[in-house]
Tab-separated table of C-alpha atoms in Angstrom:
chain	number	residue	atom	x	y	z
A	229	UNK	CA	0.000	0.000	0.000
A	230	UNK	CA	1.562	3.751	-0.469
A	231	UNK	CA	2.685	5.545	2.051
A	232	UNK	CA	-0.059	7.954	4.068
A	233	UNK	CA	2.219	10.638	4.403
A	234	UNK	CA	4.631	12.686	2.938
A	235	UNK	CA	7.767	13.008	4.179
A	236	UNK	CA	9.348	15.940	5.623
A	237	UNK	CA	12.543	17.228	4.247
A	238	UNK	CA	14.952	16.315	6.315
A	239	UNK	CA	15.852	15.020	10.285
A	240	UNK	CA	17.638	17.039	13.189
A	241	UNK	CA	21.397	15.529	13.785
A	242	UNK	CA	19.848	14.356	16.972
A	243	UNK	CA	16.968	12.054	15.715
A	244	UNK	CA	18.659	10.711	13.061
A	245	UNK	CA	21.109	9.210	16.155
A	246	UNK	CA	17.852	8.190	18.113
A	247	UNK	CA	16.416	6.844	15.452
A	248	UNK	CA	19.273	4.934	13.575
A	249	UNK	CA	17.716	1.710	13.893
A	250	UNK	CA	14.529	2.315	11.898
A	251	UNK	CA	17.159	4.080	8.797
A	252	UNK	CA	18.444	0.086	8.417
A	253	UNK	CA	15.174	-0.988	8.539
A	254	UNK	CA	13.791	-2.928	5.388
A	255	UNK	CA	10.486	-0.960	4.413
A	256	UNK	CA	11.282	2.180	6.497
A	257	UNK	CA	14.771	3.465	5.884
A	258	UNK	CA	15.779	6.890	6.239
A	259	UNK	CA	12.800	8.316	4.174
A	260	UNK	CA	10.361	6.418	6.222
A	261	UNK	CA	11.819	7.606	9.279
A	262	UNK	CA	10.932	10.669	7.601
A	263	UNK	CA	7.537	10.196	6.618
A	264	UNK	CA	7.055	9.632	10.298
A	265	UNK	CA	8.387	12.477	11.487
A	266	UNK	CA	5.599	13.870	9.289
A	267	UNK	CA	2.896	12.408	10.770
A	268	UNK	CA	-0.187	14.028	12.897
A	269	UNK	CA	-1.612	11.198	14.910
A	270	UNK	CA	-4.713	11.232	16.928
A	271	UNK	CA	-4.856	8.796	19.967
A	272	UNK	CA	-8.371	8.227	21.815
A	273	UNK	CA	-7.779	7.232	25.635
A	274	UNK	CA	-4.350	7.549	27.749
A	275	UNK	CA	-5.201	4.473	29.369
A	276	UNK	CA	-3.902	0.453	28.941
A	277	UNK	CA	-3.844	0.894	24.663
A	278	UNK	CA	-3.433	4.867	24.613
A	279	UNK	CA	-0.054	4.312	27.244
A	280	UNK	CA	1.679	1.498	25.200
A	281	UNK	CA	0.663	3.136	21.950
A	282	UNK	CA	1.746	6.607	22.905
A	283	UNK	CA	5.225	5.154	24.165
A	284	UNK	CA	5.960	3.284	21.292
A	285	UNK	CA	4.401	6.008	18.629
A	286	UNK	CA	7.229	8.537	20.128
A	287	UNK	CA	9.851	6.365	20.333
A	288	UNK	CA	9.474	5.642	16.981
A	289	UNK	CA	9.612	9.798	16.609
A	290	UNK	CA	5.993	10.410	15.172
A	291	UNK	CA	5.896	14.600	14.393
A	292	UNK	CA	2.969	15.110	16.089
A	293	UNK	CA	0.557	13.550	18.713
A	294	UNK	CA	-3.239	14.483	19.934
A	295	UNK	CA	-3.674	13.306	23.270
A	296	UNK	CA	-7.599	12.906	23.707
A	297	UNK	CA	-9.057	11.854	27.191
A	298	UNK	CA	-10.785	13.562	29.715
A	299	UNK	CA	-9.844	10.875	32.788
A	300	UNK	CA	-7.294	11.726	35.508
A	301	UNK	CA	-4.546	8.799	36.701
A	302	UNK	CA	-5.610	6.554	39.600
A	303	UNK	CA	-4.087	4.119	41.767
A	304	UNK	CA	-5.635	1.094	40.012
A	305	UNK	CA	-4.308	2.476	36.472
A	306	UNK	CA	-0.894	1.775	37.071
A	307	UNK	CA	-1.002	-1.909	36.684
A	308	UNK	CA	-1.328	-2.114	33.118
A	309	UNK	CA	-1.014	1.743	31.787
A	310	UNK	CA	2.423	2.346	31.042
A	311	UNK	CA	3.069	6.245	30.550
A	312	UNK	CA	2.036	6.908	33.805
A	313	UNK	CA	3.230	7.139	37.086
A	314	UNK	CA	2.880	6.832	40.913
A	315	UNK	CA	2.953	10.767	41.212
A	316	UNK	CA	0.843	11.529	38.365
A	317	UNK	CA	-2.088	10.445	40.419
A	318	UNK	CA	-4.223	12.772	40.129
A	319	UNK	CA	-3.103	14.556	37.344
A	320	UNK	CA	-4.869	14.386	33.826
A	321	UNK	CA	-3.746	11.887	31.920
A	322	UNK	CA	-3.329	13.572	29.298
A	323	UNK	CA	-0.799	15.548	31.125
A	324	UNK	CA	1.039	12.981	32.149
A	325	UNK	CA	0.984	11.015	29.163
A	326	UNK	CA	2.749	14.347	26.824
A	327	UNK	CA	5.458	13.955	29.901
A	328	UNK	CA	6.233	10.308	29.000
A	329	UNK	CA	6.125	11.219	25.149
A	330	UNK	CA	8.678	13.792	25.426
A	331	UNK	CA	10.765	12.418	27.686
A	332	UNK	CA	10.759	9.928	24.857
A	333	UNK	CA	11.209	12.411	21.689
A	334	UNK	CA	11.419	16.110	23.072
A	335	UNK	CA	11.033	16.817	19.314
A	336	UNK	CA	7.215	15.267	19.132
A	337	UNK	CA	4.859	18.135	18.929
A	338	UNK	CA	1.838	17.035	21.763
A	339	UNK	CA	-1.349	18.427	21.321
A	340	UNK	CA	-3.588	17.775	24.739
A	341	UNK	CA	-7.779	17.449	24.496
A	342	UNK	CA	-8.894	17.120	27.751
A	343	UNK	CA	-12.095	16.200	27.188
A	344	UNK	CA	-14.393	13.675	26.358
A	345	UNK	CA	-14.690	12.864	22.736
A	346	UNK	CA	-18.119	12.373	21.718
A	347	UNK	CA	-20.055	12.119	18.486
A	348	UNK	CA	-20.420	16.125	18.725
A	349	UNK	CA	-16.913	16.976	18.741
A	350	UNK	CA	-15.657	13.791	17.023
A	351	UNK	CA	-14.831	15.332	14.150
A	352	UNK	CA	-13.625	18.576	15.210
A	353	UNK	CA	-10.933	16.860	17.746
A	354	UNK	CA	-9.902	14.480	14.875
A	355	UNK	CA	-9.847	16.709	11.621
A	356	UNK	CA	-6.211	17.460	10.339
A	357	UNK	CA	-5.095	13.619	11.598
A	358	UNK	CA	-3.475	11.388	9.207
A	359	UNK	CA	-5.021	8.413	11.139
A	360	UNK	CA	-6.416	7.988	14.143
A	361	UNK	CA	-6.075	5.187	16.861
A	362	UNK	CA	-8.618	4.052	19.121
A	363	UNK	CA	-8.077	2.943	22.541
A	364	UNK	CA	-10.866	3.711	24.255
A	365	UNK	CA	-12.970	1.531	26.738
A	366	UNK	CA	-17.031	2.448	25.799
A	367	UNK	CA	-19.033	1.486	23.039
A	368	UNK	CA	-20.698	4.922	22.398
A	369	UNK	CA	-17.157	6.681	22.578
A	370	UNK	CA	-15.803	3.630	19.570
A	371	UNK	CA	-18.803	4.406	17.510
A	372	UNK	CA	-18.423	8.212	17.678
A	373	UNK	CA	-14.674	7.444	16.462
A	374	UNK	CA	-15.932	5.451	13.746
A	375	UNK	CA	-18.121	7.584	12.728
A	376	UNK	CA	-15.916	10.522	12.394
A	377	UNK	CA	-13.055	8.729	10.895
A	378	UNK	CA	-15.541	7.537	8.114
A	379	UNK	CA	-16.882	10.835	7.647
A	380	UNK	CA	-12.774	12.394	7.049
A	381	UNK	CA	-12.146	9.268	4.980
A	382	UNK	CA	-8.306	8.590	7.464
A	383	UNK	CA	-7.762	5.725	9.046
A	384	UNK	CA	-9.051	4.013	12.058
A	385	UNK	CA	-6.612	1.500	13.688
A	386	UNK	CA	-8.617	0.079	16.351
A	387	UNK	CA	-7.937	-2.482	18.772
A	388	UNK	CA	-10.139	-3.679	21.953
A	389	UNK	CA	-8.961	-6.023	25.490
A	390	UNK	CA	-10.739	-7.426	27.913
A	391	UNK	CA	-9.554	-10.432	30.338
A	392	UNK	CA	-7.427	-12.390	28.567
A	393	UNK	CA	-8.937	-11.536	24.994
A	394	UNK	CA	-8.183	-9.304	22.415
A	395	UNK	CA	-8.917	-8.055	19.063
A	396	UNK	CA	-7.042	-5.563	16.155
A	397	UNK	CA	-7.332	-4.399	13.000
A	398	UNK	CA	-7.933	-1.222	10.448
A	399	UNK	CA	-10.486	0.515	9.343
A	400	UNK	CA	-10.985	2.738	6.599
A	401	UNK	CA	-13.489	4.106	4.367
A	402	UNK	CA	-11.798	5.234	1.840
A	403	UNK	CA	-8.551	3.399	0.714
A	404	UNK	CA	-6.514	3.733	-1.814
A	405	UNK	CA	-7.848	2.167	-5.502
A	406	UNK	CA	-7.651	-1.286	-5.021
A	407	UNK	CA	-8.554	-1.939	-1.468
A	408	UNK	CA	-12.327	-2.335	-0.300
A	409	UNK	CA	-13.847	-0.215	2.372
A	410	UNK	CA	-14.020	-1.394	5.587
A	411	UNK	CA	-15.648	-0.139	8.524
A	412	UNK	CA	-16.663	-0.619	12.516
A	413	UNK	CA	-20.162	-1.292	11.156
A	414	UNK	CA	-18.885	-4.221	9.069
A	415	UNK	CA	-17.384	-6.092	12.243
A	416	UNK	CA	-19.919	-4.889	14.611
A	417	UNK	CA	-23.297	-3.958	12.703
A	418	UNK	CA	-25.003	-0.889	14.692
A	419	UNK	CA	-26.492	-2.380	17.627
A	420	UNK	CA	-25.285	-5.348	17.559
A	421	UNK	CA	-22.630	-5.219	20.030
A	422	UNK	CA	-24.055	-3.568	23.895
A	423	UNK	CA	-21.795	-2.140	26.151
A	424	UNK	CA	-19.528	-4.628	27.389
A	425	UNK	CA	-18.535	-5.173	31.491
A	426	UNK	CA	-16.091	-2.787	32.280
A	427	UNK	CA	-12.258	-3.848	33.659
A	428	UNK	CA	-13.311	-2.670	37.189
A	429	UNK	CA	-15.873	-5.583	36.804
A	430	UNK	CA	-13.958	-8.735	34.902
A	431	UNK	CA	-10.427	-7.530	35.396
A	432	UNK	CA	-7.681	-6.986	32.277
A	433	UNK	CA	-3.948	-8.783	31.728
A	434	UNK	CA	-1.786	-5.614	32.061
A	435	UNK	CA	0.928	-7.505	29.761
A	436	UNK	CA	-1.919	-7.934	27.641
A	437	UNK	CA	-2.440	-4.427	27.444
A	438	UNK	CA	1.231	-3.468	26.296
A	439	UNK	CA	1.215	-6.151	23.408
A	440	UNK	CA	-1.783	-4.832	21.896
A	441	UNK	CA	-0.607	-1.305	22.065
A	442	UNK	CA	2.556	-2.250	20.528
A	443	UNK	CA	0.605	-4.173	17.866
A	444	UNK	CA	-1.792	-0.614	17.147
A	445	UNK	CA	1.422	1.376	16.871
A	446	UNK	CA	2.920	-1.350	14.759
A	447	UNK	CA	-0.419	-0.882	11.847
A	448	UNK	CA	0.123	3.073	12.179
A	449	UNK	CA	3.694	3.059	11.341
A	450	UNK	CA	2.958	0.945	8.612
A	451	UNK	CA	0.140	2.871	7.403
A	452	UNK	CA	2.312	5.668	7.984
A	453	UNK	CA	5.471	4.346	5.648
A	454	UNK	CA	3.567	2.243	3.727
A	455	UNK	CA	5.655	-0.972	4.614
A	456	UNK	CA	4.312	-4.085	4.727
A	457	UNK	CA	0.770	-5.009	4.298
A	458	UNK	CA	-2.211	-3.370	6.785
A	459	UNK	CA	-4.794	-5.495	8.229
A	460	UNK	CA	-7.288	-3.813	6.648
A	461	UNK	CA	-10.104	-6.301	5.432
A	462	UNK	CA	-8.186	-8.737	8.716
A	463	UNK	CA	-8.864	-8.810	12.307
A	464	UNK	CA	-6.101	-10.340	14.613
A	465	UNK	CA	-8.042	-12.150	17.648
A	466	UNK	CA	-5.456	-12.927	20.493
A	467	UNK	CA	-6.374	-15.686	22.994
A	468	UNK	CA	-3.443	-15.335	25.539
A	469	UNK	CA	-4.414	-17.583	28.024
A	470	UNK	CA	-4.229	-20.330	25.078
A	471	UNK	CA	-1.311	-18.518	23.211
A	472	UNK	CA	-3.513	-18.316	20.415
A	473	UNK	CA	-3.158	-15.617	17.571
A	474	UNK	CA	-6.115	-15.910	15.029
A	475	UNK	CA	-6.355	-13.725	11.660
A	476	UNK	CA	-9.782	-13.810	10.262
A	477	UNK	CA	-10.899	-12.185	7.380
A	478	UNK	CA	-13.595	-9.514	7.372
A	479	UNK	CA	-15.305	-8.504	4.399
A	480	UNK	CA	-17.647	-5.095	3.617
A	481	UNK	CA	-21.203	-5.735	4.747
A	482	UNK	CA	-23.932	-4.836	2.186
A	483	UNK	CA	-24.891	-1.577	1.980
A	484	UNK	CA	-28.114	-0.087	0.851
């Protein structure tokens, strides 16, 4: 697939160091490294996806990153979300998470939205994105992300945990010539899926947590450089208690 973004001209003396290992990198190379640097992503939640997926997105020295979430850190976050820590309690996450990310890549431009997306200012907190990745934890606040993303026509790299159980893949509504559409509605048709328990109620792996996020920030960089192949049209289902790591195929749902 081609690359989402263009790259930018050229890399300070001091990422091109911190970044050395992508520049040997088969399908990323020095102009990949610079497509990323070129990137505006949007992440929804600061929590057990957002942390690992924030981490990993500035380590890999993304341009720019929007911080969306309108939760503070608590005591119970800190077994499985990653960017924060015991004296952010407290303290918006979002806050705390743009401290991890620069501490990371002081040359990452963070853009904070404390607030809570929802389908009224979907759009608004999410136009300008290349692509957009979804960790958040409610129904209502995935479907608003969906929505919006579909309406802008960017990527949606999307990826759910619960327990032991886990799910990832891309959506996108309009792809480049050659790829079908897919969208949320073609995996979950509108209300179909509920509001599942919440953490609080059936618990979460933390590890879990950090391979997912790792696996989000793994489609956006690809996306982003255009290496490799998406899993667009593909959803990864992870069983971890059985070490099981399924790839089934989802197709475009009929449309009227």
């Amino acid at each position: 697939m081609s690359p989402l973004v263009e790259p930018v001209a050229s890399l300070a003396p001091e990422e091109l160091i911190r970044t050395a290992r992508h520049a040997v990198l088969a399908g990323i190379g020095e102009e990949g490294q610079r497509r990323i640097a070129a990137a505006r992503i949007a992440v929804i939640g600061a929590g057990g996806l957002g942390s690992p997926v924030l981490l990993a997105l500035a380590a890999a020295g993304v341009g720019e990153l929007v911080i969306i979430d309108d939760d503070t850190v608590e005591r119970t976050n800190l077994q499985r979300q990653l960017a924060h820590r015991v004296d952010d309690i407290g303290t918006a996450k979002t806050t705390s998470a743009a401290r991890a990310v620069q501490a990371l890549s002081p040359l990452t431009v963070v853009h904070e939205r404390t607030v809570r997306l929802t389908s009224d200012n979907a759009r608004e907190l999410l136009d300008g994105a290349h692509l957009v990745i979804d960790g958040s934890d409610t129904f209502d606040t995935r479907e608003a992300v969906a929505a919006a993303a579909e309406a802008l026509g960017v990527p949606l790299v999307w990826g759910a945990v619960q327990e032991w159980a886990a799910q990832v893949t891309v959506f996108w509504s309009a792809p480049p010539e050659g790829h079908a559409p897919v969208v949320l509605g073609d995996l979950f048709p509108p209300g179909s899926a509920g509001e599942p328990p919440t953490c609080a109620q059936v618990g979460v792996l933390g590890s879990l947590c950090v391979q997912v996020g790792g696996l989000l920030a793994t489609e956006a960089i690809k996306l982003v450089t255009g290496a490799g192949e998406p899993l667009l049209g593909r959803v990864v289902v992870i069983d971890a208690l059985r070490a099981r790591h399924d790839v089934i195929p989802l197709s475009p749902a009929r449309r009227p």
